[in-house]
Coordinates of C-alpha atoms in Angstrom, one line a residue:
X11 CA 11.9 -23.8 -42.5
X12 CA 9.8 -24.9 -40.0
X13 CA 11.7 -25.8 -36.9
X14 CA 11.6 -29.0 -35.7
X15 CA 9.9 -30.0 -32.5
X16 CA 11.5 -31.4 -30.2
X17 CA 11.3 -35.2 -29.3
X18 CA 8.9 -35.9 -26.5
X19 CA 11.8 -37.0 -23.9
X20 CA 9.3 -39.7 -21.7
X21 CA 6.6 -40.8 -23.2
X22 CA 3.5 -43.4 -21.7
X23 CA 0.6 -44.8 -22.2
X24 CA -2.3 -44.1 -21.5
X25 CA -3.4 -45.9 -18.2
X26 CA -0.4 -44.8 -16.6
X27 CA -0.7 -41.0 -17.0
X28 CA -3.9 -41.8 -15.9
X29 CA -3.0 -43.3 -12.8
X30 CA -0.9 -41.3 -12.4
X31 CA -3.7 -38.3 -13.1
X32 CA -5.2 -40.1 -9.7
X33 CA -2.8 -41.6 -7.7
X34 CA 0.5 -38.6 -8.0
X35 CA -0.9 -35.6 -9.2
X36 CA -2.4 -33.2 -7.0
X37 CA -2.5 -30.0 -8.0
X38 CA -2.0 -28.7 -12.6
X39 CA -2.7 -26.2 -15.6
X40 CA -3.8 -26.7 -18.2
X41 CA -2.4 -24.8 -22.0
X42 CA 0.6 -22.4 -20.4
X43 CA 2.0 -21.9 -23.3
X44 CA 6.5 -22.0 -23.1
X45 CA 7.4 -18.7 -24.6
X46 CA 11.6 -19.5 -24.0
X47 CA 13.2 -22.6 -23.5
X48 CA 16.1 -22.1 -22.1
X49 CA 18.0 -24.8 -23.7
X50 CA 15.8 -25.0 -26.7
X51 CA 16.4 -21.6 -27.9
X52 CA 15.6 -21.8 -31.8
X53 CA 12.5 -23.5 -30.7
X54 CA 8.6 -22.2 -31.4
X55 CA 6.6 -21.8 -28.3
X56 CA 4.6 -24.7 -27.7
X57 CA 1.0 -25.1 -26.1
X58 CA 1.3 -27.7 -22.4
X59 CA -0.2 -28.3 -19.3
X60 CA 1.6 -28.2 -16.2
X61 CA 1.4 -30.7 -13.1
X62 CA 2.8 -30.6 -9.3
X63 CA 2.6 -33.8 -7.4
X64 CA 5.0 -36.8 -6.8
X65 CA 7.2 -38.4 -9.1
X66 CA 6.5 -42.2 -9.4
X67 CA 9.9 -43.0 -10.3
X68 CA 10.5 -44.2 -7.1
X69 CA 12.0 -41.0 -5.7
X70 CA 9.9 -40.0 -3.7
X71 CA 10.4 -36.1 -4.5
X72 CA 7.8 -33.7 -5.5
X73 CA 8.0 -33.0 -8.7
X74 CA 6.5 -30.2 -11.3
X75 CA 5.9 -31.9 -14.5
X76 CA 5.5 -29.9 -17.9
X77 CA 3.0 -32.0 -20.6
X78 CA 2.7 -31.5 -24.2
X79 CA -1.3 -31.0 -25.1
X80 CA -0.6 -34.5 -26.7
X81 CA 0.2 -35.7 -23.2
X82 CA 3.8 -36.8 -24.2
X83 CA 6.5 -36.6 -20.9
X84 CA 8.2 -32.5 -22.1
X85 CA 10.4 -32.2 -18.8
X86 CA 10.4 -33.8 -15.2
X87 CA 11.3 -30.7 -12.2
X88 CA 12.5 -31.7 -9.0
X89 CA 11.2 -28.8 -6.2
X90 CA 14.1 -29.0 -4.0
X91 CA 16.8 -27.8 -6.9
X92 CA 14.1 -24.9 -8.7
X93 CA 13.3 -21.6 -8.5
X94 CA 9.5 -19.9 -9.2
X95 CA 10.4 -16.2 -10.2
X96 CA 7.7 -13.9 -11.4
X97 CA 8.2 -11.7 -14.1
X98 CA 4.6 -9.5 -15.1
X99 CA 1.2 -10.9 -14.0
X100 CA 0.4 -13.7 -16.2
X101 CA 4.2 -15.0 -17.3
X102 CA 6.7 -17.4 -14.7
X103 CA 10.5 -18.1 -14.8
X104 CA 11.1 -21.3 -13.2
X105 CA 14.9 -22.3 -12.8
X106 CA 16.6 -25.7 -11.6
X107 CA 19.3 -26.2 -10.5
X108 CA 19.4 -30.5 -10.9
X109 CA 16.7 -31.0 -13.4
X110 CA 16.2 -33.8 -14.3
X111 CA 15.8 -33.9 -18.6
X112 CA 13.0 -37.6 -18.9
X113 CA 16.2 -39.8 -19.9
X114 CA 17.8 -39.5 -16.6
X115 CA 20.8 -38.2 -17.1
X116 CA 20.6 -33.9 -15.2
X117 CA 21.0 -30.7 -16.3
X118 CA 22.9 -27.7 -14.6
X119 CA 20.6 -24.6 -13.3
X120 CA 20.9 -23.0 -16.6
X121 CA 18.2 -24.5 -17.3
X122 CA 15.1 -22.3 -17.5
X123 CA 11.8 -22.0 -18.8
X124 CA 9.5 -18.9 -19.4
X125 CA 6.0 -19.6 -19.6
X126 CA 2.7 -18.1 -20.0
X127 CA -0.4 -18.7 -17.6
X128 CA -4.3 -18.0 -19.4
X129 CA -5.1 -15.1 -16.5
X130 CA -3.2 -13.3 -13.6
X131 CA -5.3 -15.5 -11.3
X132 CA -4.7 -18.1 -12.6
X133 CA -0.3 -17.2 -11.8
X134 CA -0.2 -15.9 -8.1
X135 CA -2.5 -19.3 -7.8
X136 CA -0.6 -21.2 -9.8
X137 CA 2.9 -19.0 -8.4
X138 CA 1.2 -19.8 -4.6
X139 CA 1.0 -23.8 -5.0
X140 CA 4.2 -23.5 -6.1
X141 CA 6.0 -22.4 -3.3
X142 CA 3.4 -24.4 -0.6
X143 CA 4.2 -27.9 -3.3
X144 CA 8.3 -26.6 -2.3
X145 CA 7.6 -26.3 1.5
X146 CA 5.4 -28.9 3.0
X147 CA 7.7 -31.2 0.6
X148 CA 9.2 -34.5 2.3
X149 CA 12.8 -34.9 1.9
X150 CA 15.9 -36.2 2.9
X151 CA 17.6 -33.1 1.2
X152 CA 15.2 -31.1 3.1
X153 CA 15.7 -32.2 7.2
X154 CA 13.8 -34.8 9.7
X155 CA 10.5 -35.2 9.2
X156 CA 8.3 -34.1 11.7
X157 CA 5.6 -35.2 13.8
X158 CA 2.9 -33.9 11.8
X159 CA 4.9 -35.1 9.1
X160 CA 6.3 -31.5 7.4
X161 CA 10.0 -31.2 7.8
X162 CA 12.2 -28.1 7.8
X163 CA 13.6 -26.7 5.4
X164 CA 17.6 -26.3 5.4
X165 CA 18.6 -23.2 6.2
X166 CA 20.5 -20.3 4.4
X167 CA 23.6 -18.9 4.8
X168 CA 22.0 -15.9 5.7
X169 CA 19.7 -18.3 8.2
X170 CA 22.6 -19.8 9.8
X171 CA 24.0 -16.8 11.1
X172 CA 21.2 -14.0 11.6
X173 CA 18.5 -13.7 13.9
X174 CA 14.7 -14.6 12.6
X175 CA 13.3 -11.9 14.6
X176 CA 16.1 -10.3 13.4
X177 CA 15.7 -10.5 9.8
X178 CA 12.1 -10.0 10.2
X179 CA 12.5 -6.7 12.0
X180 CA 14.7 -5.4 9.0
X181 CA 13.0 -7.3 6.0
X182 CA 10.1 -5.1 7.6
X183 CA 11.3 -2.0 7.6
X184 CA 12.6 -1.8 4.7
X185 CA 9.3 -3.3 3.1
X186 CA 7.5 0.4 4.0
X187 CA 7.6 2.9 1.4
X188 CA 8.2 6.2 3.4
X189 CA 11.5 4.0 4.1
X190 CA 12.5 4.0 0.7
X191 CA 11.2 7.7 -0.1
X192 CA 13.9 9.3 3.2
X193 CA 16.9 7.6 1.6
X194 CA 15.6 8.3 -2.5
X195 CA 15.2 12.1 -0.6
X196 CA 18.8 12.1 0.3
X197 CA 20.0 13.5 -3.0
X198 CA 23.4 13.1 -2.7
X199 CA 23.4 8.9 -1.9
X200 CA 20.4 9.0 -5.5
X201 CA 22.6 11.7 -7.7
X202 CA 26.0 10.1 -7.6
X203 CA 25.1 6.5 -8.0
X204 CA 22.4 7.9 -11.4
X205 CA 26.2 10.4 -12.0
X206 CA 27.8 7.3 -11.8
X207 CA 26.2 5.0 -14.2
X208 CA 25.2 7.3 -16.9
X209 CA 29.1 9.1 -16.7
X210 CA 30.0 4.8 -17.1
X211 CA 27.0 3.4 -19.5
X212 CA 29.9 2.0 -21.4
X213 CA 30.0 -0.6 -18.8
X214 CA 26.2 -0.9 -19.0
X215 CA 25.2 -1.3 -22.4
X216 CA 24.2 -4.7 -23.6
X217 CA 25.5 -6.0 -20.5
X218 CA 23.2 -8.5 -18.0
X219 CA 23.1 -6.4 -14.1
X220 CA 21.9 -7.6 -11.2
X221 CA 20.8 -5.6 -9.1
X222 CA 21.6 -6.7 -4.8
X223 CA 18.8 -5.9 -2.8
X224 CA 17.0 -3.6 -5.3
X225 CA 15.1 -2.1 -2.5
X226 CA 12.4 0.5 -4.8
X227 CA 14.4 -0.7 -8.0
X228 CA 15.0 2.6 -8.3
X229 CA 18.9 1.4 -9.5
X230 CA 17.6 -1.5 -11.2
X231 CA 15.7 1.8 -13.7
X232 CA 19.4 3.7 -14.0
X233 CA 21.0 0.8 -14.7
X234 CA 18.4 0.0 -17.9
X235 CA 17.9 4.1 -18.5
X236 CA 22.0 3.4 -19.1
X237 CA 20.8 0.4 -22.2
X238 CA 21.1 -2.7 -19.8
X239 CA 20.3 -6.1 -22.0
X240 CA 18.3 -7.3 -18.6
X241 CA 18.6 -6.4 -14.9
X242 CA 17.6 -9.5 -12.5
X243 CA 16.7 -6.9 -9.6
X244 CA 16.2 -9.5 -6.3
X245 CA 14.6 -7.8 -3.2
X246 CA 13.9 -9.9 0.3
X247 CA 11.0 -7.9 1.8
X248 CA 7.0 -6.7 0.5
X249 CA 9.2 -3.9 -1.3
X250 CA 9.6 -6.4 -4.1
X251 CA 5.9 -6.2 -4.5
X252 CA 6.6 -2.1 -4.6
X253 CA 8.7 -2.1 -6.9
X254 CA 7.6 -4.4 -9.7
X255 CA 4.3 -1.9 -10.0
X256 CA 7.1 1.3 -10.4
X257 CA 9.1 -1.6 -13.2
X258 CA 5.7 -2.1 -14.5
X259 CA 4.9 1.4 -14.3
X260 CA 8.1 2.6 -16.4
X261 CA 7.5 -0.4 -19.6
X262 CA 10.5 1.7 -22.0
X263 CA 13.1 0.5 -18.7
X264 CA 10.1 -2.7 -17.0
X265 CA 11.1 -5.0 -19.8
X266 CA 14.2 -5.0 -19.5
X267 CA 14.2 -5.6 -15.6
X268 CA 13.6 -9.1 -13.8
X269 CA 12.2 -8.2 -10.6
X270 CA 13.1 -11.4 -8.1
X271 CA 11.7 -11.7 -4.1
X272 CA 13.8 -13.3 -2.3
X273 CA 17.7 -13.6 -0.5
X274 CA 21.1 -13.4 -2.7
X275 CA 21.6 -16.5 -0.5
X276 CA 19.3 -18.7 -2.0
X277 CA 17.8 -17.3 -4.7
X278 CA 19.2 -18.8 -8.2
X279 CA 19.1 -17.2 -11.5
X280 CA 19.4 -18.0 -15.3
X281 CA 23.0 -16.4 -15.9
X282 CA 25.6 -14.8 -15.2
X283 CA 26.5 -10.9 -14.5
X284 CA 28.6 -9.1 -16.3
X285 CA 27.5 -5.9 -12.9
X286 CA 26.8 -6.0 -9.7
X287 CA 25.4 -2.7 -8.4
X288 CA 24.2 -2.1 -4.9
X289 CA 23.8 0.3 -2.5
X290 CA 25.1 -1.8 0.9
X291 CA 26.5 0.6 3.3
X292 CA 24.6 1.4 6.9
X293 CA 26.4 3.3 9.4
X294 CA 30.1 3.0 9.7
X295 CA 30.3 1.3 6.6
X296 CA 28.8 -2.5 7.5
X297 CA 26.3 -2.1 9.8
X298 CA 23.5 -4.3 9.4
X299 CA 25.6 -6.2 7.3
X300 CA 24.6 -6.4 3.6
X301 CA 28.0 -6.0 2.0
X302 CA 28.0 -9.7 3.1
X303 CA 25.4 -10.3 0.7
X304 CA 27.1 -8.2 -1.6
X305 CA 30.0 -10.2 -1.9
X306 CA 28.2 -13.3 -1.6
X307 CA 26.9 -11.8 -4.8
X308 CA 30.3 -11.9 -6.0
X309 CA 30.8 -15.1 -5.6
X310 CA 27.4 -16.6 -7.0
X311 CA 27.0 -14.2 -10.3
X312 CA 29.3 -12.5 -11.4
X313 CA 31.2 -13.4 -14.3
X314 CA 34.8 -13.2 -14.7
X315 CA 35.5 -9.7 -15.2
X316 CA 32.7 -8.3 -14.3
X317 CA 31.9 -5.4 -12.7
X318 CA 30.9 -4.2 -9.1
X319 CA 28.9 -0.7 -9.1
X320 CA 31.0 0.5 -5.3
X321 CA 34.0 -1.8 -6.2
X322 CA 35.4 0.3 -2.4
X323 CA 34.6 1.2 1.4
X324 CA 36.8 2.9 3.1
X325 CA 36.0 3.8 7.2
X326 CA 38.2 7.2 8.1
X327 CA 38.0 7.4 11.2
X328 CA 40.3 10.6 13.8
X329 CA 40.1 12.2 17.4
X330 CA 37.6 14.2 18.3
X331 CA 36.6 16.5 21.2
X332 CA 33.1 17.9 22.1
X333 CA 32.7 19.2 25.6
X334 CA 29.1 19.8 25.2
X335 CA 28.1 16.0 23.7
X336 CA 30.0 14.7 26.2
X337 CA 28.3 16.8 29.4
X338 CA 24.5 15.9 27.2
X339 CA 25.3 12.0 27.6
X340 CA 26.9 12.2 30.7
X341 CA 24.3 14.7 32.2
X342 CA 21.2 11.6 30.5
X343 CA 22.7 9.4 33.8
X344 CA 22.8 12.3 36.6
X345 CA 18.3 10.8 36.6
X346 CA 19.5 8.0 38.8
X347 CA 21.5 10.0 41.6
X348 CA 18.3 10.4 42.9
X349 CA 18.2 9.4 46.4
X350 CA 14.6 10.1 46.8
X351 CA 12.1 9.3 44.3
X352 CA 8.8 8.5 45.6
X353 CA 10.9 8.2 48.6
X354 CA 12.8 4.2 46.5
X355 CA 17.6 5.9 46.4
X356 CA 17.7 5.0 42.3
X357 CA 21.5 5.4 43.8
X358 CA 22.0 1.7 43.2
X359 CA 21.6 1.6 39.0
X360 CA 23.7 5.2 38.6
X361 CA 26.8 3.7 37.1
X362 CA 24.8 1.1 35.0
X363 CA 23.1 3.9 33.5
X364 CA 26.1 5.8 33.1
X365 CA 27.9 3.0 31.4
X366 CA 24.4 2.6 29.4
X367 CA 24.4 5.9 27.7
X368 CA 28.3 5.6 26.6
X369 CA 27.4 2.3 24.9
X370 CA 25.1 3.9 22.1
X371 CA 28.1 5.3 19.6
X372 CA 26.8 9.4 18.2
X373 CA 24.4 9.1 15.3
X374 CA 25.1 12.9 14.0
X375 CA 26.5 15.5 11.7
X376 CA 29.7 17.3 13.7
X377 CA 31.7 20.7 12.8
X378 CA 34.3 18.6 11.4
X379 CA 36.9 21.2 13.6
X380 CA 36.1 19.3 15.8
X381 CA 38.7 16.6 15.0
X382 CA 41.8 17.4 16.7
X383 CA 44.3 14.4 14.3
X384 CA 43.8 14.3 10.6
X385 CA 41.8 11.2 9.9
X386 CA 43.1 7.8 9.4
X387 CA 41.6 4.8 6.6
X388 CA 41.1 1.3 7.5
X389 CA 40.4 -0.4 3.5
X390 CA 37.8 -2.4 1.9
X391 CA 37.6 -3.7 -1.6
X392 CA 34.2 -5.4 -2.2
X393 CA 35.9 -6.9 -5.4
X394 CA 38.3 -9.4 -3.7
X395 CA 38.0 -9.8 0.0
X396 CA 36.2 -12.6 1.0
X397 CA 32.5 -12.9 3.4
X398 CA 34.7 -13.9 6.4
X399 CA 36.6 -11.1 5.8
X400 CA 34.0 -8.8 7.4
X401 CA 33.1 -11.4 10.8
X402 CA 35.8 -9.4 12.5
X403 CA 37.5 -6.3 11.7
X404 CA 40.0 -5.3 13.3
X405 CA 42.1 -1.3 12.6
X406 CA 45.1 -0.8 14.2
X407 CA 44.5 2.9 14.9
X408 CA 47.9 5.9 15.5
X409 CA 47.2 9.5 15.4
X410 CA 49.5 12.8 16.1
X411 CA 47.6 15.7 18.3
X412 CA 47.6 18.8 16.5
X413 CA 46.2 20.5 19.5
X414 CA 46.0 20.2 23.5
X415 CA 43.3 19.6 24.9
X416 CA 40.8 16.6 26.1
X417 CA 39.7 13.5 23.6
X418 CA 36.6 13.3 23.5
X419 CA 36.4 9.9 21.5
X420 CA 37.0 8.6 18.1
X421 CA 34.4 10.4 14.7
X422 CA 34.4 7.9 12.1
X423 CA 32.6 7.8 8.2
X424 CA 33.2 6.6 4.8
X425 CA 33.4 6.4 1.4
X426 CA 33.3 4.6 -1.0
X427 CA 34.4 4.4 -4.5
X428 CA 32.2 3.3 -7.9
X429 CA 35.6 2.6 -10.1
X430 CA 34.0 2.9 -13.7
X431 CA 35.7 2.2 -16.9
X432 CA 34.9 6.5 -18.1
X433 CA 34.6 8.2 -14.8
X434 CA 36.2 6.8 -10.5
X435 CA 32.9 8.7 -8.3
X436 CA 32.8 8.8 -4.9
X437 CA 30.0 9.5 -3.1
X438 CA 31.5 9.8 0.3
X439 CA 29.8 11.4 3.9
X440 CA 32.6 13.6 6.1
X441 CA 31.9 16.0 7.9
X442 CA 31.9 19.9 6.1
X443 CA 30.9 17.4 3.3
X444 CA 26.9 17.8 2.5
X445 CA 25.3 15.6 4.8
X446 CA 23.2 12.3 3.9
X447 CA 21.0 10.1 5.1
X448 CA 24.4 8.4 7.5
X449 CA 25.4 11.3 9.1
X450 CA 28.6 10.8 10.7
X451 CA 29.3 8.5 13.8
X452 CA 31.1 9.1 17.0
X453 CA 32.9 7.3 19.8
X454 CA 32.2 8.2 23.2
X455 CA 35.0 7.3 26.0
X456 CA 33.4 8.0 29.5
X457 CA 36.6 8.7 30.7
X458 CA 38.5 11.7 28.3
X459 CA 41.7 11.3 27.4
X460 CA 44.5 14.9 27.9
X461 CA 46.0 15.6 24.8
X462 CA 49.6 17.9 23.7
X463 CA 50.1 19.7 20.5
X464 CA 52.3 17.0 19.2
X465 CA 51.0 14.6 21.7
X466 CA 51.5 9.6 19.9
X467 CA 47.4 8.2 20.7
X468 CA 47.4 5.1 20.0
X469 CA 44.7 2.2 19.5
X470 CA 42.1 -0.1 18.1
X471 CA 39.0 -0.4 16.9
X472 CA 37.5 -4.0 16.9
X473 CA 34.8 -4.7 15.3
X474 CA 32.7 -7.8 16.0
X475 CA 29.7 -9.1 13.7
X476 CA 26.9 -10.3 15.6
X477 CA 23.3 -11.9 14.9
X478 CA 21.2 -9.3 14.9
X479 CA 22.8 -8.5 11.8
X480 CA 25.1 -5.2 13.3
X481 CA 28.7 -4.7 14.9
X482 CA 29.1 -5.2 18.2
X483 CA 32.6 -1.9 18.5
X484 CA 35.1 -2.0 20.8
X485 CA 37.7 0.9 21.4
X486 CA 40.8 2.0 23.2
X487 CA 43.0 5.2 23.0
X488 CA 45.9 5.6 24.7
X489 CA 48.0 8.9 25.0
X490 CA 51.8 8.2 24.2
X491 CA 54.4 9.4 26.9
X492 CA 55.1 13.9 25.4
X493 CA 57.7 15.8 25.7
X494 CA 61.3 15.2 27.6
X495 CA 62.2 11.0 27.7
X496 CA 59.2 10.3 25.4
X497 CA 61.8 8.2 23.5
X498 CA 61.6 5.9 26.0
X499 CA 58.4 4.7 25.6
X500 CA 54.9 4.5 27.9
X501 CA 51.5 4.9 27.7
X502 CA 50.2 7.4 30.4
X503 CA 46.4 7.5 29.9
X504 CA 44.6 4.7 28.2
X505 CA 40.6 5.0 28.3
X506 CA 38.4 2.0 26.8
X507 CA 35.5 1.6 26.0
X508 CA 32.7 -1.3 24.4
X509 CA 30.3 -0.2 22.2
X510 CA 26.1 -2.1 20.2
X511 CA 25.7 -0.3 16.6
X512 CA 23.0 -1.9 16.2
X513 CA 21.5 0.8 19.2
X514 CA 22.9 4.7 18.6
X515 CA 21.6 7.4 19.7
X516 CA 20.1 9.5 16.8
X517 CA 21.5 13.0 17.3
X518 CA 21.1 15.8 15.3
X519 CA 20.5 15.9 11.4
X520 CA 23.2 19.0 11.7
X521 CA 26.2 20.6 12.4
X522 CA 25.9 22.6 16.2
X523 CA 27.3 25.6 15.9
X524 CA 31.1 25.7 16.7
X525 CA 33.0 27.1 19.2
X526 CA 36.0 27.3 21.2
X527 CA 36.5 24.7 24.1
X528 CA 39.1 25.2 26.7
X529 CA 42.9 23.9 24.9
X530 CA 45.9 25.5 24.5
X531 CA 47.1 28.7 23.3
X532 CA 47.2 29.1 19.5
X533 CA 50.6 30.2 19.7
X534 CA 51.7 26.5 20.6
X535 CA 48.9 24.5 18.4
X536 CA 49.5 23.3 14.9
X537 CA 47.2 23.4 13.2
X538 CA 45.4 20.2 11.5
X539 CA 46.1 20.1 7.8
X540 CA 49.3 22.2 6.2
X541 CA 48.9 20.3 3.8
X542 CA 44.6 19.3 1.7
X543 CA 46.2 16.6 0.1
X544 CA 46.7 14.5 3.7
X545 CA 43.3 14.4 3.2
X546 CA 43.6 13.5 -0.2
X547 CA 43.7 8.8 -0.6
X548 CA 44.0 7.4 -4.0
X549 CA 41.3 10.1 -5.9
X550 CA 39.6 10.3 -2.7
X551 CA 37.2 13.5 -1.4
X552 CA 38.8 16.0 0.2
X553 CA 37.6 17.4 3.4
X554 CA 39.9 19.7 5.1
X555 CA 38.8 20.5 8.7
X556 CA 39.2 24.7 9.9
X557 CA 42.1 25.2 13.0
X558 CA 40.0 24.2 16.4
X559 CA 41.3 27.8 17.1
X560 CA 39.6 29.9 15.0
X561 CA 36.2 30.8 15.5
X562 CA 33.1 31.5 14.0
X563 CA 33.7 35.3 13.9
X564 CA 37.5 34.8 12.1
X565 CA 35.7 33.4 10.0
X566 CA 33.2 35.0 8.9
X567 CA 36.0 37.7 8.2

């Protein structure tokens, strides 16, 4: 039985069509093929023309006009509310959020057309023309006209909170294969993602998946391997082009993957997702502020009862003692103590240099035996939290020292949970666990604290997001009264520091040999953890630091 052809939506006279072509239509292609009109799925492919030009109905908008070859109008789409995605060498997907069907009625963004052009070159030219007209059109929604007649396009949520220079550097960095290789070769990271997906095939099989910040597209390919019905790989950097090549090079999987270049805050997708997958973690979990985009993707694209991989993150913190690290940082400023540097006295800048070096968080892999108390953790539930919750993260600190020593600052690491239906799997960056490309992070205070075993350490870790895609870190640690009269409360010592997460000191890739430092006699010290379960919270990874008073010889016996 032949399927009925959809009726013409707004037929025009020959004279009107010729006037449109002469006065209003600027550019077009002929004989493209509609492969899939999303709202007319039962209609076979039809041959049509596509034209880009001015709407003649008085709105002045620039529109994309699809015409049958007999020149009856098929659909007019306002470029203000449309997106164009390249699916293949000569296949494009057009999605309209607010399309006019030619009869004056509005449709939702689910109005989507997949169409095929005659060649890759013609497809490229059409795509570029579409983006050119979209950028240069004059419309009240887009902003006030400039002197040359162009317009300021409205800023997205991402653009409103992130400096353009920072975003440019960020996307340039992740647009390079060498940095993607660095992440792919982190086998703890990549292997854990692969295991989390494959062990939870039931969450992916036959489902629509959105890969947020897809990078090379490796997670999209994992999702396709697990049986995903379709994967939308959204990537804003130039890495999207490499991802397309990788997807095309794996055709058995790639036929179910669509790579979309654009920010997650700006792109439109033709359907809701059943699963979001992403690797949004930065140093200290929150650096680069991609977690906000992950939460935005959840609100925009994830359907009811959808899954998120990962679904939960935790920042772990504990005070540490590392005399060698402290001396190493302090010694960097000794250069500025020279009083006769080419007959110039540099000492007026010494204090500023000293504070400057201590404003850099240290990124390296440290020995867990430098910790002087059990850690605490702060949870971030990606499935429920608001984007705004990531703007200002205020964490109260409270520890009990297990040894008597000098506390040099706060050590931090994180883990994330893949809460699959079949297997719950953690990815951890904890000290003592296999090292990842995130390493761990330590905030070193310029003024250490002296503590005794059993003494309470309080404080605050306050992270404030800024427009350079990172955070300012405000850290305060205080040693409370100890011994006789401790029940009266009060603070004996306090030390504070302000650090910049975007400007860390990358120190070493592996832990240094642990050396016993000047501490209390061993008989007065208490073990860091009497019970290993103290390190485990809700099924998280177990990391058990060794008593700091044991030296390397003890461990070898």
